[in-house]
């Protein structure tokens, strides 16, 4: 029996050496899991000897070679298709007859765009359709198609308009001086005849006030502001017009459907009631000049015919005609980029701005069906803030020219390929604080783009990036766990298959349960501790030598017995 005991020890030690050597050999193998040898002692049994406390052992056997599935260290690479699992899950690969499972995530793309292992096995996951990840496990594929263009359908603008912005142009506070053009905006002249039949020139000076399209009016006679008594020829007088820039030609036919006209004339700044009831008091010039009485009146009808504009016409190229403006890029249905501009013009009404929108530098377009000239944003659209600088809302109409009505900001025809389109401009969250004018702008359109690269996030989503700065979800990697990883059967090439001992695979998605999350651009190193394995190698060698010595000793004893005569 001593021979058998020694032989069993030698065999067990040889197995120990083989397992340790295999661990050492795979110390640099991605996803490799080290093995260990588990031993059992042997005893001979018989009916007579059963239960005896003096039984002599008959050697050792290898009861199992088990694998340790502890996690290896993560090593980061420059390859976005290298994946590692921070958890207990396994990648699922198509093993032919059945699925196999691995922790080695050094994947690549084959010629058909499928994600595969170095051995050509397809990696399993959940493919996406139009960015929606499906529920069926399949070979994970990366389509290389060009991403189609998407026209702009939503725009979001968050702007801060500096509360220190002045009216455009600034209302005039300087004392009136007919010799100083900075103290008025425009003039109008009228010829009059005095009591002696002498001709005189009356000049009316319009100085912009704090309210929109409202002016304080001064008058001179032959260049003099006061009569012989030292009093002004014209007392306090204010006028309000219906527009800031003259008449309005709605359809581009050269005829002003809304002429430039006077809405109010009076001795005090206008209020909504005055505007609504169209109060108009003639401009009355009274006084004496060189002892001769001069009296003149400019009727409201005559003021209506004026072609002089109270404010320089809005021009997106001239920053003096607006308080703040900026341009951004939008896209039509063909993916062509266009430049949308938004401009805020502070009005005399406190905390109110007129908003103008342009596309490619123009405020309007020609309707292809009616031939009418259509504004991208309705005329007289205004934005108002409360005294604390918070957005009150958007309105059609600018006080005091009428009651402003809340309206959504709808930009028409911003897609030149679809002039009937209406795109909402959301300015929620905009403010008016005493800091510099600034804005953030977002829109959902983009041009066509080519596939530029792919990567995986921690949830295992396969994300494609394109040359048009867009991204898309193409799928999600699949993972599996087992009730008992010790029951997995190794098949080589750092892969395992399920067995009765492991139970069936529990398939799921990364970052759920114990499956773990994905580390993109990383690989899991072997969990072999090389120092520990070298120590085990020495132990296996000594065990082998010791059991060999037992065999040699048994042989010597046996030979002695044979030599007895």
PDB file of C-alpha atoms in Angstrom, residues 308-554:
ATOM      1  CA  UNK A 308     -40.403 111.588 -40.911  1.00  0.00           C
ATOM      2  CA  UNK A 309     -39.652 108.602 -38.765  1.00  0.00           C
ATOM      3  CA  UNK A 310     -39.314 108.958 -35.040  1.00  0.00           C
ATOM      4  CA  UNK A 311     -36.743 106.191 -34.726  1.00  0.00           C
ATOM      5  CA  UNK A 312     -34.056 105.045 -37.079  1.00  0.00           C
ATOM      6  CA  UNK A 313     -35.347 101.940 -38.872  1.00  0.00           C
ATOM      7  CA  UNK A 314     -34.333  98.602 -37.367  1.00  0.00           C
ATOM      8  CA  UNK A 315     -31.289  97.161 -39.089  1.00  0.00           C
ATOM      9  CA  UNK A 316     -29.737  93.912 -37.829  1.00  0.00           C
ATOM     10  CA  UNK A 317     -26.390  95.152 -39.152  1.00  0.00           C
ATOM     11  CA  UNK A 318     -26.587  98.363 -37.093  1.00  0.00           C
ATOM     12  CA  UNK A 319     -26.314  97.708 -33.317  1.00  0.00           C
ATOM     13  CA  UNK A 320     -27.478 101.254 -32.639  1.00  0.00           C
ATOM     14  CA  UNK A 321     -30.993 100.228 -33.709  1.00  0.00           C
ATOM     15  CA  UNK A 322     -31.469  97.557 -31.007  1.00  0.00           C
ATOM     16  CA  UNK A 323     -30.523  96.937 -27.382  1.00  0.00           C
ATOM     17  CA  UNK A 324     -29.226  93.398 -27.780  1.00  0.00           C
ATOM     18  CA  UNK A 325     -29.101  90.868 -30.560  1.00  0.00           C
ATOM     19  CA  UNK A 326     -27.427  87.647 -31.560  1.00  0.00           C
ATOM     20  CA  UNK A 327     -27.472  85.101 -34.370  1.00  0.00           C
ATOM     21  CA  UNK A 328     -27.506  81.311 -34.281  1.00  0.00           C
ATOM     22  CA  UNK A 329     -27.747  78.422 -36.729  1.00  0.00           C
ATOM     23  CA  UNK A 330     -30.920  76.498 -37.590  1.00  0.00           C
ATOM     24  CA  UNK A 331     -31.523  73.833 -40.245  1.00  0.00           C
ATOM     25  CA  UNK A 332     -34.117  73.155 -42.921  1.00  0.00           C
ATOM     26  CA  UNK A 333     -35.453  69.724 -43.909  1.00  0.00           C
ATOM     27  CA  UNK A 334     -32.576  69.229 -46.363  1.00  0.00           C
ATOM     28  CA  UNK A 335     -30.004  69.867 -43.666  1.00  0.00           C
ATOM     29  CA  UNK A 336     -29.009  73.262 -45.045  1.00  0.00           C
ATOM     30  CA  UNK A 337     -27.925  75.674 -42.294  1.00  0.00           C
ATOM     31  CA  UNK A 338     -29.585  79.077 -41.898  1.00  0.00           C
ATOM     32  CA  UNK A 339     -28.834  82.010 -39.642  1.00  0.00           C
ATOM     33  CA  UNK A 340     -31.640  83.013 -37.291  1.00  0.00           C
ATOM     34  CA  UNK A 341     -31.301  86.352 -35.539  1.00  0.00           C
ATOM     35  CA  UNK A 342     -33.164  87.666 -32.499  1.00  0.00           C
ATOM     36  CA  UNK A 343     -33.052  91.318 -31.496  1.00  0.00           C
ATOM     37  CA  UNK A 344     -34.467  93.089 -28.449  1.00  0.00           C
ATOM     38  CA  UNK A 345     -35.300  96.794 -28.697  1.00  0.00           C
ATOM     39  CA  UNK A 346     -35.959  98.480 -25.374  1.00  0.00           C
ATOM     40  CA  UNK A 347     -39.097 100.601 -25.369  1.00  0.00           C
ATOM     41  CA  UNK A 348     -39.878 103.691 -23.336  1.00  0.00           C
ATOM     42  CA  UNK A 349     -42.314 101.585 -21.310  1.00  0.00           C
ATOM     43  CA  UNK A 350     -40.212 100.392 -18.382  1.00  0.00           C
ATOM     44  CA  UNK A 351     -39.020  96.760 -18.593  1.00  0.00           C
ATOM     45  CA  UNK A 352     -40.516  96.240 -22.073  1.00  0.00           C
ATOM     46  CA  UNK A 353     -38.671  95.243 -25.241  1.00  0.00           C
ATOM     47  CA  UNK A 354     -39.836  94.832 -28.793  1.00  0.00           C
ATOM     48  CA  UNK A 355     -38.609  91.515 -30.228  1.00  0.00           C
ATOM     49  CA  UNK A 356     -37.609  91.138 -33.877  1.00  0.00           C
ATOM     50  CA  UNK A 357     -36.611  87.872 -35.590  1.00  0.00           C
ATOM     51  CA  UNK A 358     -34.693  87.504 -38.848  1.00  0.00           C
ATOM     52  CA  UNK A 359     -33.636  84.578 -41.010  1.00  0.00           C
ATOM     53  CA  UNK A 360     -30.511  84.987 -43.109  1.00  0.00           C
ATOM     54  CA  UNK A 361     -30.682  88.723 -42.426  1.00  0.00           C
ATOM     55  CA  UNK A 362     -34.294  89.222 -43.538  1.00  0.00           C
ATOM     56  CA  UNK A 363     -37.357  89.925 -41.371  1.00  0.00           C
ATOM     57  CA  UNK A 364     -39.848  88.476 -43.828  1.00  0.00           C
ATOM     58  CA  UNK A 365     -40.332  86.065 -46.710  1.00  0.00           C
ATOM     59  CA  UNK A 366     -42.658  85.854 -49.702  1.00  0.00           C
ATOM     60  CA  UNK A 367     -45.443  83.324 -49.220  1.00  0.00           C
ATOM     61  CA  UNK A 368     -45.095  80.927 -52.200  1.00  0.00           C
ATOM     62  CA  UNK A 369     -48.890  80.489 -52.452  1.00  0.00           C
ATOM     63  CA  UNK A 370     -50.257  83.990 -51.872  1.00  0.00           C
ATOM     64  CA  UNK A 371     -47.274  86.115 -52.855  1.00  0.00           C
ATOM     65  CA  UNK A 372     -47.714  88.087 -49.617  1.00  0.00           C
ATOM     66  CA  UNK A 373     -44.785  89.364 -47.622  1.00  0.00           C
ATOM     67  CA  UNK A 374     -44.891  87.474 -44.299  1.00  0.00           C
ATOM     68  CA  UNK A 375     -42.900  88.357 -41.207  1.00  0.00           C
ATOM     69  CA  UNK A 376     -41.099  85.547 -39.421  1.00  0.00           C
ATOM     70  CA  UNK A 377     -42.375  87.030 -36.149  1.00  0.00           C
ATOM     71  CA  UNK A 378     -45.544  89.115 -35.957  1.00  0.00           C
ATOM     72  CA  UNK A 379     -45.064  92.864 -35.840  1.00  0.00           C
ATOM     73  CA  UNK A 380     -45.260  94.597 -32.439  1.00  0.00           C
ATOM     74  CA  UNK A 381     -44.290  91.491 -30.473  1.00  0.00           C
ATOM     75  CA  UNK A 382     -43.011  92.535 -27.057  1.00  0.00           C
ATOM     76  CA  UNK A 383     -41.351  90.946 -24.034  1.00  0.00           C
ATOM     77  CA  UNK A 384     -41.934  92.310 -20.534  1.00  0.00           C
ATOM     78  CA  UNK A 385     -40.253  91.805 -17.175  1.00  0.00           C
ATOM     79  CA  UNK A 386     -41.400  92.559 -13.648  1.00  0.00           C
ATOM     80  CA  UNK A 387     -39.534  95.006 -11.354  1.00  0.00           C
ATOM     81  CA  UNK A 388     -37.513  92.095  -9.933  1.00  0.00           C
ATOM     82  CA  UNK A 389     -36.180  91.234 -13.388  1.00  0.00           C
ATOM     83  CA  UNK A 390     -38.269  88.088 -13.911  1.00  0.00           C
ATOM     84  CA  UNK A 391     -40.032  87.377 -17.175  1.00  0.00           C
ATOM     85  CA  UNK A 392     -43.689  88.421 -17.152  1.00  0.00           C
ATOM     86  CA  UNK A 393     -44.575  87.170 -20.605  1.00  0.00           C
ATOM     87  CA  UNK A 394     -44.681  87.813 -24.310  1.00  0.00           C
ATOM     88  CA  UNK A 395     -47.314  90.053 -25.864  1.00  0.00           C
ATOM     89  CA  UNK A 396     -48.724  91.385 -29.098  1.00  0.00           C
ATOM     90  CA  UNK A 397     -48.771  95.167 -28.763  1.00  0.00           C
ATOM     91  CA  UNK A 398     -46.566  97.688 -26.994  1.00  0.00           C
ATOM     92  CA  UNK A 399     -48.108  99.922 -24.302  1.00  0.00           C
ATOM     93  CA  UNK A 400     -49.391 102.586 -24.347  1.00  0.00           C
ATOM     94  CA  UNK A 401     -50.427 102.053 -27.962  1.00  0.00           C
ATOM     95  CA  UNK A 402     -52.997  99.467 -26.945  1.00  0.00           C
ATOM     96  CA  UNK A 403     -53.683  96.680 -24.511  1.00  0.00           C
ATOM     97  CA  UNK A 404     -51.004  94.018 -24.886  1.00  0.00           C
ATOM     98  CA  UNK A 405     -52.334  90.468 -25.272  1.00  0.00           C
ATOM     99  CA  UNK A 406     -50.312  87.438 -24.090  1.00  0.00           C
ATOM    100  CA  UNK A 407     -49.188  85.369 -27.081  1.00  0.00           C
ATOM    101  CA  UNK A 408     -46.833  82.441 -27.721  1.00  0.00           C
ATOM    102  CA  UNK A 409     -43.736  83.288 -29.719  1.00  0.00           C
ATOM    103  CA  UNK A 410     -44.411  81.512 -33.011  1.00  0.00           C
ATOM    104  CA  UNK A 411     -41.821  81.912 -35.751  1.00  0.00           C
ATOM    105  CA  UNK A 412     -43.331  81.249 -39.171  1.00  0.00           C
ATOM    106  CA  UNK A 413     -41.618  79.830 -42.232  1.00  0.00           C
ATOM    107  CA  UNK A 414     -38.213  79.408 -40.610  1.00  0.00           C
ATOM    108  CA  UNK A 415     -37.738  76.314 -42.804  1.00  0.00           C
ATOM    109  CA  UNK A 416     -37.476  77.708 -46.364  1.00  0.00           C
ATOM    110  CA  UNK A 417     -38.421  74.272 -47.742  1.00  0.00           C
ATOM    111  CA  UNK A 418     -41.673  74.411 -45.756  1.00  0.00           C
ATOM    112  CA  UNK A 419     -42.907  77.982 -45.453  1.00  0.00           C
ATOM    113  CA  UNK A 420     -46.056  76.781 -43.709  1.00  0.00           C
ATOM    114  CA  UNK A 421     -44.086  75.568 -40.718  1.00  0.00           C
ATOM    115  CA  UNK A 422     -44.501  77.230 -37.335  1.00  0.00           C
ATOM    116  CA  UNK A 423     -41.661  76.931 -34.827  1.00  0.00           C
ATOM    117  CA  UNK A 424     -42.167  77.959 -31.224  1.00  0.00           C
ATOM    118  CA  UNK A 425     -39.495  80.102 -29.618  1.00  0.00           C
ATOM    119  CA  UNK A 426     -39.422  79.388 -25.889  1.00  0.00           C
ATOM    120  CA  UNK A 427     -37.830  82.188 -23.835  1.00  0.00           C
ATOM    121  CA  UNK A 428     -38.819  80.804 -20.434  1.00  0.00           C
ATOM    122  CA  UNK A 429     -36.258  81.559 -17.746  1.00  0.00           C
ATOM    123  CA  UNK A 430     -35.159  84.829 -19.370  1.00  0.00           C
ATOM    124  CA  UNK A 431     -34.320  87.685 -17.004  1.00  0.00           C
ATOM    125  CA  UNK A 432     -33.560  91.389 -16.841  1.00  0.00           C
ATOM    126  CA  UNK A 433     -30.802  91.836 -14.267  1.00  0.00           C
ATOM    127  CA  UNK A 434     -28.120  94.476 -13.975  1.00  0.00           C
ATOM    128  CA  UNK A 435     -25.464  92.322 -15.618  1.00  0.00           C
ATOM    129  CA  UNK A 436     -24.224  92.178 -19.181  1.00  0.00           C
ATOM    130  CA  UNK A 437     -26.525  91.127 -22.003  1.00  0.00           C
ATOM    131  CA  UNK A 438     -26.059  87.429 -22.647  1.00  0.00           C
ATOM    132  CA  UNK A 439     -27.982  84.424 -23.883  1.00  0.00           C
ATOM    133  CA  UNK A 440     -27.983  80.664 -24.355  1.00  0.00           C
ATOM    134  CA  UNK A 441     -29.715  79.178 -27.383  1.00  0.00           C
ATOM    135  CA  UNK A 442     -30.741  75.613 -28.181  1.00  0.00           C
ATOM    136  CA  UNK A 443     -32.473  74.114 -31.204  1.00  0.00           C
ATOM    137  CA  UNK A 444     -33.168  70.536 -32.256  1.00  0.00           C
ATOM    138  CA  UNK A 445     -32.218  70.600 -35.940  1.00  0.00           C
ATOM    139  CA  UNK A 446     -29.046  69.311 -37.574  1.00  0.00           C
ATOM    140  CA  UNK A 447     -27.506  68.541 -40.941  1.00  0.00           C
ATOM    141  CA  UNK A 448     -26.686  65.098 -42.289  1.00  0.00           C
ATOM    142  CA  UNK A 449     -23.616  63.434 -40.805  1.00  0.00           C
ATOM    143  CA  UNK A 450     -21.242  60.504 -41.223  1.00  0.00           C
ATOM    144  CA  UNK A 451     -20.416  58.010 -38.487  1.00  0.00           C
ATOM    145  CA  UNK A 452     -17.314  59.266 -36.702  1.00  0.00           C
ATOM    146  CA  UNK A 453     -16.930  56.857 -33.800  1.00  0.00           C
ATOM    147  CA  UNK A 454     -18.662  54.706 -31.208  1.00  0.00           C
ATOM    148  CA  UNK A 455     -18.316  54.248 -27.469  1.00  0.00           C
ATOM    149  CA  UNK A 456     -20.058  52.605 -24.522  1.00  0.00           C
ATOM    150  CA  UNK A 457     -21.290  54.385 -21.407  1.00  0.00           C
ATOM    151  CA  UNK A 458     -21.511  52.904 -17.890  1.00  0.00           C
ATOM    152  CA  UNK A 459     -25.017  51.569 -18.630  1.00  0.00           C
ATOM    153  CA  UNK A 460     -23.664  49.651 -21.580  1.00  0.00           C
ATOM    154  CA  UNK A 461     -25.394  51.828 -24.180  1.00  0.00           C
ATOM    155  CA  UNK A 462     -23.645  51.797 -27.531  1.00  0.00           C
ATOM    156  CA  UNK A 463     -23.431  55.472 -28.524  1.00  0.00           C
ATOM    157  CA  UNK A 464     -22.524  56.613 -32.019  1.00  0.00           C
ATOM    158  CA  UNK A 465     -21.071  60.054 -32.712  1.00  0.00           C
ATOM    159  CA  UNK A 466     -21.382  61.731 -36.107  1.00  0.00           C
ATOM    160  CA  UNK A 467     -19.557  64.462 -37.984  1.00  0.00           C
ATOM    161  CA  UNK A 468     -22.533  66.831 -37.452  1.00  0.00           C
ATOM    162  CA  UNK A 469     -21.944  66.777 -33.676  1.00  0.00           C
ATOM    163  CA  UNK A 470     -24.963  64.524 -33.101  1.00  0.00           C
ATOM    164  CA  UNK A 471     -25.054  61.301 -31.112  1.00  0.00           C
ATOM    165  CA  UNK A 472     -27.403  58.336 -31.293  1.00  0.00           C
ATOM    166  CA  UNK A 473     -27.997  55.184 -29.229  1.00  0.00           C
ATOM    167  CA  UNK A 474     -27.433  52.124 -31.410  1.00  0.00           C
ATOM    168  CA  UNK A 475     -27.950  49.426 -28.794  1.00  0.00           C
ATOM    169  CA  UNK A 476     -26.962  48.094 -25.394  1.00  0.00           C
ATOM    170  CA  UNK A 477     -24.558  45.344 -24.388  1.00  0.00           C
ATOM    171  CA  UNK A 478     -26.091  42.293 -22.711  1.00  0.00           C
ATOM    172  CA  UNK A 479     -24.782  40.715 -19.494  1.00  0.00           C
ATOM    173  CA  UNK A 480     -25.500  37.510 -17.619  1.00  0.00           C
ATOM    174  CA  UNK A 481     -25.067  36.156 -14.096  1.00  0.00           C
ATOM    175  CA  UNK A 482     -25.406  32.647 -12.680  1.00  0.00           C
ATOM    176  CA  UNK A 483     -26.707  31.201  -9.454  1.00  0.00           C
ATOM    177  CA  UNK A 484     -23.378  29.399  -9.062  1.00  0.00           C
ATOM    178  CA  UNK A 485     -20.365  30.546 -11.049  1.00  0.00           C
ATOM    179  CA  UNK A 486     -18.435  27.580  -9.644  1.00  0.00           C
ATOM    180  CA  UNK A 487     -20.574  25.378 -11.889  1.00  0.00           C
ATOM    181  CA  UNK A 488     -19.507  27.073 -15.116  1.00  0.00           C
ATOM    182  CA  UNK A 489     -17.585  24.864 -17.518  1.00  0.00           C
ATOM    183  CA  UNK A 490     -14.497  26.410 -19.146  1.00  0.00           C
ATOM    184  CA  UNK A 491     -14.245  25.940 -22.897  1.00  0.00           C
ATOM    185  CA  UNK A 492     -10.968  27.732 -23.504  1.00  0.00           C
ATOM    186  CA  UNK A 493     -10.299  31.133 -24.989  1.00  0.00           C
ATOM    187  CA  UNK A 494     -11.388  32.649 -21.636  1.00  0.00           C
ATOM    188  CA  UNK A 495     -14.973  31.524 -22.154  1.00  0.00           C
ATOM    189  CA  UNK A 496     -17.383  29.367 -20.192  1.00  0.00           C
ATOM    190  CA  UNK A 497     -20.688  27.639 -20.846  1.00  0.00           C
ATOM    191  CA  UNK A 498     -23.540  27.008 -18.472  1.00  0.00           C
ATOM    192  CA  UNK A 499     -24.031  23.599 -16.858  1.00  0.00           C
ATOM    193  CA  UNK A 500     -26.428  21.955 -14.454  1.00  0.00           C
ATOM    194  CA  UNK A 501     -24.128  23.026 -11.668  1.00  0.00           C
ATOM    195  CA  UNK A 502     -24.227  26.721 -12.628  1.00  0.00           C
ATOM    196  CA  UNK A 503     -27.874  26.889 -13.559  1.00  0.00           C
ATOM    197  CA  UNK A 504     -29.169  28.819 -16.581  1.00  0.00           C
ATOM    198  CA  UNK A 505     -27.948  32.317 -17.372  1.00  0.00           C
ATOM    199  CA  UNK A 506     -29.798  35.256 -15.840  1.00  0.00           C
ATOM    200  CA  UNK A 507     -29.693  37.746 -18.722  1.00  0.00           C
ATOM    201  CA  UNK A 508     -30.073  41.458 -18.065  1.00  0.00           C
ATOM    202  CA  UNK A 509     -28.716  44.920 -18.721  1.00  0.00           C
ATOM    203  CA  UNK A 510     -25.696  46.650 -17.165  1.00  0.00           C
ATOM    204  CA  UNK A 511     -26.148  48.595 -13.938  1.00  0.00           C
ATOM    205  CA  UNK A 512     -29.034  46.413 -12.830  1.00  0.00           C
ATOM    206  CA  UNK A 513     -28.902  43.959  -9.939  1.00  0.00           C
ATOM    207  CA  UNK A 514     -25.447  42.500  -9.463  1.00  0.00           C
ATOM    208  CA  UNK A 515     -24.574  42.521 -13.161  1.00  0.00           C
ATOM    209  CA  UNK A 516     -22.322  45.548 -12.707  1.00  0.00           C
ATOM    210  CA  UNK A 517     -21.614  48.598 -14.814  1.00  0.00           C
ATOM    211  CA  UNK A 518     -19.526  48.891 -17.941  1.00  0.00           C
ATOM    212  CA  UNK A 519     -16.117  50.548 -18.088  1.00  0.00           C
ATOM    213  CA  UNK A 520     -15.563  51.626 -21.688  1.00  0.00           C
ATOM    214  CA  UNK A 521     -12.020  51.798 -23.030  1.00  0.00           C
ATOM    215  CA  UNK A 522     -10.816  49.343 -20.383  1.00  0.00           C
ATOM    216  CA  UNK A 523      -9.958  45.657 -20.035  1.00  0.00           C
ATOM    217  CA  UNK A 524     -10.033  43.370 -17.021  1.00  0.00           C
ATOM    218  CA  UNK A 525      -6.637  41.865 -16.356  1.00  0.00           C
ATOM    219  CA  UNK A 526      -6.083  38.315 -15.181  1.00  0.00           C
ATOM    220  CA  UNK A 527      -6.738  37.838 -11.471  1.00  0.00           C
ATOM    221  CA  UNK A 528      -3.553  35.784 -11.122  1.00  0.00           C
ATOM    222  CA  UNK A 529      -1.251  36.907  -8.296  1.00  0.00           C
ATOM    223  CA  UNK A 530       2.103  35.997  -9.802  1.00  0.00           C
ATOM    224  CA  UNK A 531       3.984  36.180  -6.496  1.00  0.00           C
ATOM    225  CA  UNK A 532       1.522  33.825  -4.820  1.00  0.00           C
ATOM    226  CA  UNK A 533       1.702  31.437  -7.767  1.00  0.00           C
ATOM    227  CA  UNK A 534       5.494  31.265  -7.579  1.00  0.00           C
ATOM    228  CA  UNK A 535       5.193  30.335  -3.904  1.00  0.00           C
ATOM    229  CA  UNK A 536       2.641  27.646  -4.853  1.00  0.00           C
ATOM    230  CA  UNK A 537       5.050  26.406  -7.497  1.00  0.00           C
ATOM    231  CA  UNK A 538       7.740  25.889  -4.864  1.00  0.00           C
ATOM    232  CA  UNK A 539       5.255  24.080  -2.623  1.00  0.00           C
ATOM    233  CA  UNK A 540       4.160  21.789  -5.455  1.00  0.00           C
ATOM    234  CA  UNK A 541       7.778  21.032  -6.299  1.00  0.00           C
ATOM    235  CA  UNK A 542       8.616  20.127  -2.679  1.00  0.00           C
ATOM    236  CA  UNK A 543       5.509  17.944  -2.398  1.00  0.00           C
ATOM    237  CA  UNK A 544       6.470  16.144  -5.558  1.00  0.00           C
ATOM    238  CA  UNK A 545      10.002  15.575  -4.264  1.00  0.00           C
ATOM    239  CA  UNK A 546       8.735  14.429  -0.876  1.00  0.00           C
ATOM    240  CA  UNK A 547       6.319  11.903  -2.381  1.00  0.00           C
ATOM    241  CA  UNK A 548       9.090  10.666  -4.635  1.00  0.00           C
ATOM    242  CA  UNK A 549      11.166  10.096  -1.518  1.00  0.00           C
ATOM    243  CA  UNK A 550       8.297   8.089   0.005  1.00  0.00           C
ATOM    244  CA  UNK A 551       8.276   5.917  -3.117  1.00  0.00           C
ATOM    245  CA  UNK A 552      12.038   5.498  -2.952  1.00  0.00           C
ATOM    246  CA  UNK A 553      11.891   4.516   0.747  1.00  0.00           C
ATOM    247  CA  UNK A 554       9.082   2.012   0.139  1.00  0.00           C
TER     248      UNK A 554
END
